[in-house]
Coordinates of C-alpha atoms and ligand atoms in Angstrom, one line a residue:
M427 CA 0.0 0.0 0.0
S428 CA 1.4 3.4 -0.9
Q429 CA 2.6 5.7 1.8
S430 CA 0.8 9.0 2.4
Y431 CA 2.1 12.5 3.1
H432 CA 0.6 15.8 4.4
V433 CA 2.2 19.2 3.8
I434 CA 1.4 22.1 6.2
T435 CA 2.5 25.4 4.7
Y436 CA 3.2 28.7 6.5
G437 CA 4.0 32.1 5.1
C438 CA 4.1 33.7 1.7
Q439 CA 3.3 32.7 -1.8
M440 CA 6.9 31.7 -2.4
N441 CA 6.4 29.0 0.3
V442 CA 3.0 27.9 -1.1
H443 CA 4.8 27.2 -4.4
D444 CA 7.8 25.5 -2.7
S445 CA 5.2 23.2 -1.0
E446 CA 3.9 22.3 -4.5
V447 CA 7.5 21.3 -5.4
L448 CA 8.0 19.4 -2.1
A449 CA 4.7 17.6 -2.7
G450 CA 5.7 16.8 -6.3
L451 CA 9.0 15.2 -5.0
L452 CA 7.1 13.0 -2.6
E453 CA 4.5 12.0 -5.2
N454 CA 7.4 11.0 -7.5
M455 CA 8.6 8.7 -4.7
G456 CA 5.2 7.0 -4.7
Y457 CA 3.7 8.9 -1.7
R458 CA 0.1 10.0 -2.1
R459 CA -1.6 13.0 -0.5
A460 CA -3.4 12.5 2.9
G461 CA -6.2 15.0 3.7
E462 CA -5.4 15.2 7.4
P463 CA -2.1 14.9 9.3
E464 CA -3.6 12.1 11.4
Q465 CA -3.8 9.9 8.2
A466 CA -0.3 10.6 7.0
D467 CA 2.9 8.5 7.1
L468 CA 5.0 11.6 6.5
I469 CA 4.2 15.1 7.7
L470 CA 6.1 18.1 6.3
L471 CA 6.0 21.6 7.7
N472 CA 7.1 24.2 5.2
T473 CA 7.9 27.0 7.6
C474 CA 8.2 30.8 7.7
C475 CA 10.2 32.9 10.1
V476 CA 9.3 36.4 9.0
R477 CA 7.8 37.3 12.4
E478 CA 8.1 35.9 15.9
T479 CA 4.4 35.0 15.9
A480 CA 5.0 32.7 12.9
E481 CA 7.8 30.9 14.6
E482 CA 5.9 30.4 17.8
R483 CA 2.9 29.0 15.9
I484 CA 5.1 26.5 14.1
L485 CA 7.0 25.4 17.2
G486 CA 3.6 25.0 19.0
R487 CA 2.3 22.8 16.1
L488 CA 5.4 20.7 16.1
G489 CA 4.8 20.1 19.8
E490 CA 1.3 18.9 19.0
L491 CA 2.5 16.6 16.2
Q492 CA 4.8 14.8 18.6
R493 CA 1.6 13.1 19.9
L494 CA 1.1 11.5 16.5
K495 CA 4.7 10.4 16.5
R496 CA 4.3 8.7 19.9
E497 CA 1.2 6.9 18.7
N498 CA 3.0 5.9 15.4
P499 CA 6.8 5.8 15.8
D500 CA 7.1 5.1 12.0
L501 CA 5.7 8.6 11.2
I502 CA 8.3 10.8 9.5
L503 CA 8.3 14.4 10.6
V504 CA 10.0 16.9 8.3
V505 CA 10.7 20.6 9.0
A506 CA 11.6 22.6 5.8
G507 CA 11.5 26.2 4.7
C508 CA 12.8 29.5 6.1
L509 CA 12.7 28.6 9.8
G510 CA 14.8 25.5 9.0
Q511 CA 17.2 27.8 7.1
E512 CA 17.5 30.5 9.8
A513 CA 20.7 30.5 11.7
G514 CA 20.4 29.0 15.2
S515 CA 16.8 27.7 14.6
V516 CA 17.7 24.0 14.6
E517 CA 18.4 24.0 18.3
R518 CA 15.1 25.9 19.0
I519 CA 13.2 23.3 16.8
L520 CA 14.8 20.3 18.5
R521 CA 14.4 21.7 22.0
R522 CA 10.6 21.9 21.3
A523 CA 10.3 18.8 19.2
A524 CA 13.2 16.3 19.6
Q525 CA 11.4 13.7 17.5
V526 CA 11.7 15.6 14.2
D527 CA 13.3 13.3 11.7
I528 CA 14.5 15.8 9.1
V529 CA 15.4 19.6 9.3
M530 CA 16.2 21.1 5.9
G531 CA 16.3 24.6 4.5
T532 CA 15.2 26.6 1.5
H533 CA 18.3 25.9 -0.6
N534 CA 18.1 22.2 -1.0
L535 CA 14.5 21.3 -1.8
H536 CA 15.6 18.7 -4.4
R537 CA 17.3 16.7 -1.6
L538 CA 14.1 15.7 0.1
P539 CA 13.8 12.2 -1.5
D540 CA 17.4 11.3 -0.5
L541 CA 16.8 12.5 3.0
V542 CA 13.6 10.6 3.4
R543 CA 15.3 7.4 2.1
E544 CA 18.1 8.0 4.6
V545 CA 15.6 8.1 7.4
L546 CA 13.8 4.9 6.2
T547 CA 17.2 3.1 5.8
G548 CA 18.3 4.5 9.2
R549 CA 15.2 2.9 10.7
N550 CA 16.8 -0.4 9.8
G551 CA 19.1 -0.2 12.9
N552 CA 21.7 2.4 11.5
G553 CA 20.6 4.8 14.3
A554 CA 18.9 7.8 12.7
G555 CA 18.3 10.6 15.3
T556 CA 17.5 13.9 13.5
L557 CA 18.9 14.4 10.0
V558 CA 19.9 18.0 9.6
E559 CA 20.9 19.3 6.2
I560 CA 21.0 23.1 5.7
W561 CA 22.9 24.5 2.7
D562 CA 24.7 27.8 3.1
E563 CA 24.5 28.5 -0.6
P564 CA 21.4 28.0 -2.8
A565 CA 21.5 25.0 -5.1
G566 CA 22.3 26.0 -8.7
E567 CA 19.4 26.4 -11.2
Q568 CA 20.1 23.0 -12.6
W569 CA 18.8 21.6 -9.3
R570 CA 15.6 23.6 -9.3
Q571 CA 14.8 23.5 -13.0
G572 CA 12.5 20.6 -13.9
L573 CA 11.6 19.6 -10.4
P574 CA 8.1 18.0 -10.2
I575 CA 5.3 20.3 -9.1
M576 CA 2.1 19.0 -7.5
R577 CA 0.0 22.1 -8.4
E578 CA -3.3 22.9 -6.8
R579 CA -6.1 22.2 -9.3
G580 CA -7.7 25.5 -10.4
V581 CA -7.5 28.4 -12.8
R582 CA -4.5 30.0 -11.2
A583 CA -0.9 28.7 -11.1
W584 CA 2.2 30.1 -9.2
V585 CA 5.4 30.5 -11.2
T586 CA 8.6 31.4 -9.5
I587 CA 10.7 33.7 -11.7
M588 CA 13.5 34.5 -9.2
Y589 CA 14.7 33.5 -5.7
G590 CA 16.3 35.5 -2.9
C591 CA 16.6 39.3 -2.3
D592 CA 19.5 41.7 -2.2
N593 CA 17.7 44.6 -0.5
Y594 CA 18.5 43.9 3.1
C595 CA 15.7 46.0 4.6
A596 CA 16.7 46.5 8.2
Y597 CA 13.8 44.5 9.7
C598 CA 13.8 41.6 7.3
I599 CA 15.2 38.1 7.7
V600 CA 14.4 37.0 4.1
P601 CA 17.8 37.7 2.5
Y602 CA 19.4 35.6 5.3
V603 CA 17.2 32.6 4.7
R604 CA 16.5 32.9 0.9
G605 CA 19.9 34.1 -0.2
R606 CA 21.0 36.5 -3.0
E607 CA 18.8 37.3 -6.0
R608 CA 18.9 34.5 -8.7
S609 CA 16.7 34.9 -11.7
R610 CA 15.5 31.9 -13.8
E611 CA 16.2 31.9 -17.5
P612 CA 13.4 33.6 -19.4
A613 CA 13.1 30.8 -21.9
D614 CA 12.4 28.3 -19.0
I615 CA 9.7 30.7 -17.6
V616 CA 8.1 31.2 -21.0
A617 CA 8.0 27.4 -21.6
E618 CA 6.5 26.8 -18.2
V619 CA 3.8 29.4 -18.7
D620 CA 3.0 28.1 -22.1
D621 CA 2.7 24.5 -20.8
L622 CA 0.4 25.8 -18.0
A623 CA -1.9 27.6 -20.5
K624 CA -2.1 24.4 -22.6
R625 CA -3.1 22.5 -19.4
G626 CA -6.0 24.9 -18.9
Y627 CA -4.6 27.3 -16.3
R628 CA -6.1 30.7 -17.1
E629 CA -4.0 32.9 -14.8
V630 CA -0.3 32.8 -13.7
V631 CA 1.1 34.7 -10.7
L632 CA 4.8 35.4 -11.2
L633 CA 6.6 35.1 -7.8
G634 CA 9.7 36.7 -6.4
Q635 CA 10.7 38.5 -3.3
N636 CA 11.4 41.5 -5.5
V637 CA 10.2 40.8 -9.1
N638 CA 11.2 44.3 -10.4
S639 CA 14.8 43.3 -10.3
Y640 CA 14.2 40.2 -12.3
G641 CA 17.0 39.6 -14.8
L642 CA 19.5 42.1 -13.2
D643 CA 21.7 39.1 -12.2
L644 CA 21.4 37.3 -15.6
E645 CA 24.3 37.2 -17.9
P646 CA 23.6 39.0 -21.1
G647 CA 22.2 36.4 -23.4
P648 CA 20.0 35.6 -26.5
G649 CA 16.3 36.3 -26.8
P650 CA 13.8 38.7 -25.1
G651 CA 12.6 38.7 -21.6
R652 CA 15.8 39.3 -19.7
R653 CA 14.3 42.1 -17.7
F654 CA 10.9 42.1 -15.9
A655 CA 9.2 44.5 -18.3
S656 CA 10.2 42.5 -21.4
L657 CA 9.4 39.2 -19.6
L658 CA 5.8 40.5 -19.1
R659 CA 5.7 41.4 -22.8
E660 CA 6.8 37.9 -23.7
L661 CA 4.3 36.2 -21.5
D662 CA 1.5 38.4 -22.7
K663 CA 1.8 36.5 -26.0
T664 CA 0.9 33.2 -24.4
Q665 CA -2.1 31.6 -26.2
G666 CA -5.0 30.5 -23.9
L667 CA -3.8 32.6 -20.9
A668 CA -6.3 35.2 -19.6
R669 CA -4.4 37.0 -16.9
I670 CA -0.9 37.6 -15.5
R671 CA -0.2 38.9 -12.0
Y672 CA 3.0 39.2 -10.1
T673 CA 4.2 39.6 -6.5
T674 CA 6.1 41.2 -4.7
S675 CA 7.4 44.5 -6.1
H676 CA 9.7 47.0 -4.4
P677 CA 9.1 50.7 -5.0
R678 CA 12.8 51.3 -5.3
N679 CA 13.2 50.1 -8.9
F680 CA 9.7 50.0 -10.3
G681 CA 10.7 51.7 -13.6
D682 CA 8.8 53.3 -16.3
D683 CA 9.5 50.3 -18.6
I684 CA 7.4 48.1 -16.2
I685 CA 4.6 50.7 -16.0
E686 CA 4.5 50.9 -19.8
A687 CA 4.5 47.1 -20.1
V688 CA 1.6 46.8 -17.7
A689 CA -0.3 49.5 -19.6
D690 CA 0.4 47.9 -23.0
C691 CA -0.1 44.2 -22.1
G692 CA -3.8 43.2 -22.1
K693 CA -3.3 40.1 -19.9
V694 CA -1.2 41.9 -17.2
C695 CA -3.7 43.0 -14.5
E696 CA -3.9 46.5 -13.2
N697 CA -3.4 45.7 -9.5
F698 CA -0.1 46.9 -8.0
H699 CA 1.1 45.4 -4.7
L700 CA 3.6 48.0 -3.7
P701 CA 4.8 47.6 0.0
V702 CA 5.4 51.1 1.4
Q703 CA 6.1 49.9 5.0
S704 CA 6.1 53.5 6.4
G705 CA 4.9 57.0 5.4
S706 CA 7.8 58.7 7.1
S707 CA 10.9 59.3 5.0
R708 CA 12.9 59.3 8.2
V709 CA 11.7 55.8 9.1
L710 CA 12.1 54.6 5.5
G711 CA 15.7 55.6 5.8
L712 CA 16.1 53.7 9.1
M713 CA 14.5 50.7 7.4
N714 CA 17.0 50.9 4.5
R715 CA 14.2 51.1 2.0
H716 CA 16.0 53.4 -0.5
Y717 CA 13.1 55.6 -1.3
T718 CA 11.3 58.5 0.4
R719 CA 7.7 59.2 1.0
E720 CA 7.8 61.7 -1.9
D721 CA 9.3 59.1 -4.3
Y722 CA 6.6 56.6 -3.4
L723 CA 3.8 59.2 -3.9
A724 CA 5.3 60.2 -7.3
L725 CA 5.5 56.5 -8.3
V726 CA 1.8 55.9 -7.5
E727 CA 0.8 59.1 -9.3
G728 CA 2.9 58.1 -12.4
I729 CA 1.2 54.7 -12.5
R730 CA -2.3 56.2 -12.1
R731 CA -1.5 58.6 -15.0
R732 CA -0.4 55.8 -17.3
V733 CA -2.6 52.8 -16.2
P734 CA -6.4 53.5 -16.2
G735 CA -8.1 51.7 -13.3
A736 CA -4.9 51.0 -11.5
A737 CA -5.5 49.7 -7.9
F738 CA -3.0 49.6 -5.1
S739 CA -2.4 47.3 -2.2
T740 CA 0.5 47.5 0.2
D741 CA 2.3 46.3 3.3
V742 CA 2.8 48.6 6.3
I743 CA 4.8 48.1 9.5
V744 CA 4.1 50.2 12.6
G745 CA 6.2 50.5 15.7
F746 CA 9.6 50.2 13.8
P747 CA 12.4 51.1 16.3
G748 CA 12.6 54.8 16.7
E749 CA 9.2 55.5 15.1
T750 CA 7.7 58.7 16.8
D751 CA 4.0 59.8 17.0
K752 CA 4.8 62.2 14.1
D753 CA 6.2 59.4 12.0
F754 CA 3.1 57.3 12.6
E755 CA 0.9 60.2 11.7
D756 CA 2.9 60.5 8.4
T757 CA 2.1 56.9 7.8
L758 CA -1.6 57.4 8.4
E759 CA -1.6 60.5 6.2
L760 CA 0.1 58.6 3.3
V761 CA -2.5 55.8 3.6
R762 CA -5.3 58.4 3.4
E763 CA -3.6 60.1 0.4
V764 CA -2.9 57.0 -1.7
R765 CA -6.2 55.3 -0.8
F766 CA -5.1 51.6 -1.1
D767 CA -7.7 49.1 -1.9
S768 CA -6.2 46.9 0.9
A769 CA -3.2 46.6 3.1
F770 CA -1.3 44.0 5.0
T771 CA -0.6 45.6 8.3
F772 CA 2.0 44.5 10.9
A773 CA 3.3 45.5 14.3
Y774 CA 7.2 45.5 14.0
S775 CA 8.5 42.1 15.2
P776 CA 12.3 41.9 15.9
R777 CA 14.0 39.1 14.1
V778 CA 17.3 37.9 15.5
G779 CA 20.2 38.7 13.1
T780 CA 18.6 41.7 11.5
P781 CA 20.0 45.3 12.2
A782 CA 16.7 46.6 13.5
A783 CA 16.5 43.9 16.2
R784 CA 19.7 45.4 17.7
A785 CA 18.3 49.0 17.5
P786 CA 18.2 50.8 20.9
D787 CA 14.9 52.6 20.7
Q788 CA 12.4 49.7 20.5
V789 CA 8.8 50.8 20.6
A790 CA 6.7 49.6 23.6
P791 CA 4.3 46.8 22.7
E792 CA 1.1 48.7 23.8
V793 CA 2.1 51.6 21.6
K794 CA 2.6 49.3 18.7
Q795 CA -0.8 47.6 19.2
D796 CA -2.5 51.0 19.5
R797 CA -0.9 52.3 16.2
L798 CA -1.8 49.0 14.5
R799 CA -5.5 49.3 15.6
R800 CA -5.7 52.9 14.3
L801 CA -4.0 52.0 11.0
I802 CA -6.4 49.0 10.5
E803 CA -9.4 51.2 11.3
T804 CA -8.2 53.9 8.8
Q805 CA -7.5 51.3 6.0
N806 CA -10.8 49.4 6.6
E807 CA -12.8 52.6 6.1
I808 CA -11.0 53.4 2.9
S809 CA -11.4 49.8 1.6
L810 CA -15.2 49.9 2.3
E811 CA -15.6 53.3 0.6
I812 CA -13.7 52.1 -2.5
N813 CA -15.8 48.9 -2.7
R814 CA -19.0 50.8 -2.2
A815 CA -18.2 53.0 -5.1
Q816 CA -18.2 49.9 -7.3
I817 CA -21.9 49.3 -6.7
G818 CA -23.8 49.8 -10.0
R819 CA -20.6 49.3 -12.0
E820 CA -19.5 46.3 -14.1
V821 CA -16.3 44.3 -13.3
E822 CA -14.7 41.5 -15.3
V823 CA -14.4 38.3 -13.1
L824 CA -12.3 35.2 -13.8
V825 CA -14.5 32.5 -12.1
E826 CA -12.5 30.2 -9.9
G827 CA -15.2 28.0 -8.4
E828 CA -18.1 27.9 -6.0
A829 CA -18.3 30.6 -3.3
E830 CA -17.0 29.3 0.0
K831 CA -19.8 30.6 2.1
A832 CA -22.6 30.8 -0.5
P833 CA -23.5 27.4 -2.1
G834 CA -24.8 27.9 -5.7
M835 CA -23.0 31.2 -6.0
A836 CA -19.7 31.5 -7.9
A837 CA -16.6 33.3 -6.9
G838 CA -13.6 34.7 -8.6
R839 CA -11.4 37.8 -8.8
D840 CA -11.8 41.0 -10.9
R841 CA -8.8 42.5 -12.7
V842 CA -7.6 44.3 -9.6
N843 CA -7.6 41.0 -7.6
K844 CA -10.7 41.8 -5.6
L845 CA -12.8 38.8 -4.5
V846 CA -16.2 38.9 -6.2
V847 CA -19.1 36.6 -5.3
L848 CA -21.7 36.3 -8.2
S849 CA -24.9 34.6 -9.0
P850 CA -24.5 32.7 -12.3
P851 CA -26.7 33.8 -15.3
E852 CA -30.1 32.1 -15.6
G853 CA -29.7 28.4 -16.7
T854 CA -25.9 28.3 -16.1
T855 CA -24.2 26.3 -13.4
V856 CA -21.1 27.4 -11.4
T857 CA -19.1 24.5 -13.0
E858 CA -19.8 25.8 -16.5
L859 CA -18.4 29.2 -15.5
V860 CA -15.1 28.0 -14.0
G861 CA -12.1 29.4 -15.9
R862 CA -14.3 31.9 -17.8
E863 CA -14.2 35.7 -17.6
V864 CA -17.7 37.0 -17.0
V865 CA -19.0 40.6 -16.7
V866 CA -20.6 41.1 -13.3
R867 CA -22.8 44.1 -12.2
V868 CA -21.9 44.9 -8.7
E869 CA -24.9 45.0 -6.3
K870 CA -23.3 44.8 -2.8
A871 CA -19.9 45.6 -1.2
T872 CA -18.1 44.7 2.0
T873 CA -14.6 45.8 3.2
W874 CA -13.1 42.7 1.6
S875 CA -15.3 41.7 -1.4
L876 CA -18.0 42.6 -3.9
E877 CA -21.2 40.8 -4.8
G878 CA -23.2 40.9 -8.0
R879 CA -25.0 39.3 -10.9
A880 CA -23.6 38.0 -14.2
D881 CA -26.1 38.6 -17.0
S882 CA -24.6 36.4 -19.7
P883 CA -21.8 33.8 -19.7
Ligands
SF4_1326 S1 12.6 43.7 -0.3 FE1 13.1 44.0 1.9 S2 11.3 43.3 2.9 FE2 11.2 42.4 0.9 S3 12.1 40.4 1.0 FE3 13.7 41.9 0.4 S4 14.7 42.5 2.3 FE4 12.7 41.6 2.8

């Protein structure tokens, strides 16, 4: 009987996609997916360490999973991802969960099958203990290219275009756990997207910690697509594909060539996720973000001038070391001025090993929480106003499936990535609409989503 596996994923889209690769490697070994951890012979946690809360949640879950291991000593427990890669984390992991079989990082995904085999062999009396394999340097492209990917079924597929980040923002652990920027060859990306469109995926989301700098590390070479803007133009030619999105951008090098490409390419959607982090130029300097409040506002204005219907979302950190009441007011002011459709909002969380964690003037937790509350209130008001202004208008929705909380209703996203719940046209089922773009007249709005009616398929 084939063995089964269960993958638990934490963190960003990059991790979601890495989990698809890790699942693909296990499927290639003959493992099959188990719906629940309790049913699995192998449980893999693909971890995140971007904030303290994330690490605590993972270590807590590992503690719980130890119970399953006591009940079934043959269970294999694997810790992969950024927490595995983070310096000094292995001790913290094994202190909380000594029965973990494998700890691996972000640079050696392709090694999973060999490590699992080593554990299984070790069980035959060679004395296994915990296998720890963390690579300091990322595996070369030859290791990542062509790895099996167990993709989620659906209309959207994740496509990594680059790994790592060279920006070293003062609060961020990512460059230390994901390594320097490495771009994939454009021809490999174009081939992958072409194959996905042929297999019926209608939307691709291009992934990178900082997609704007795609290609900057590539050797000069033949063919188009060796910069982000030209890659978008290449992918826009893909037959059968309806939409292209990308995440995450950095305001620092979001050049005119990218804005022009978004404006010119019909498939590239008009939502811009541009993490601002703070509205205070002084704090942006302390964060090592390499742009000012004025630069950011000018970029947004430039995009709005060139791309009709452009919508913005962002990331904001409050309570960064040294942030004053005035700095925070600058952040609130910027949020009101830009009017983001949505924002991911965080209270600063010190990460060991980052410059900001060593900064003297840490902000008190209650001050952070109060600023976070005020920021969320401000942003929610704006999100609701923007969504309410859509009532009576038509939006184009790529249908993904049945609405989670409304049986018989369909759900999908409009061109600016807003969730839309819709009632199918008379005589049409939700299944018939999946993968199709339909025009929806908006009738209702909440802070997070729109609701409406599709007149014709
Ligand atoms: S751009 Fe900054 S915040 Fe984003 S991953 Fe890189 S270092 Fe971290």
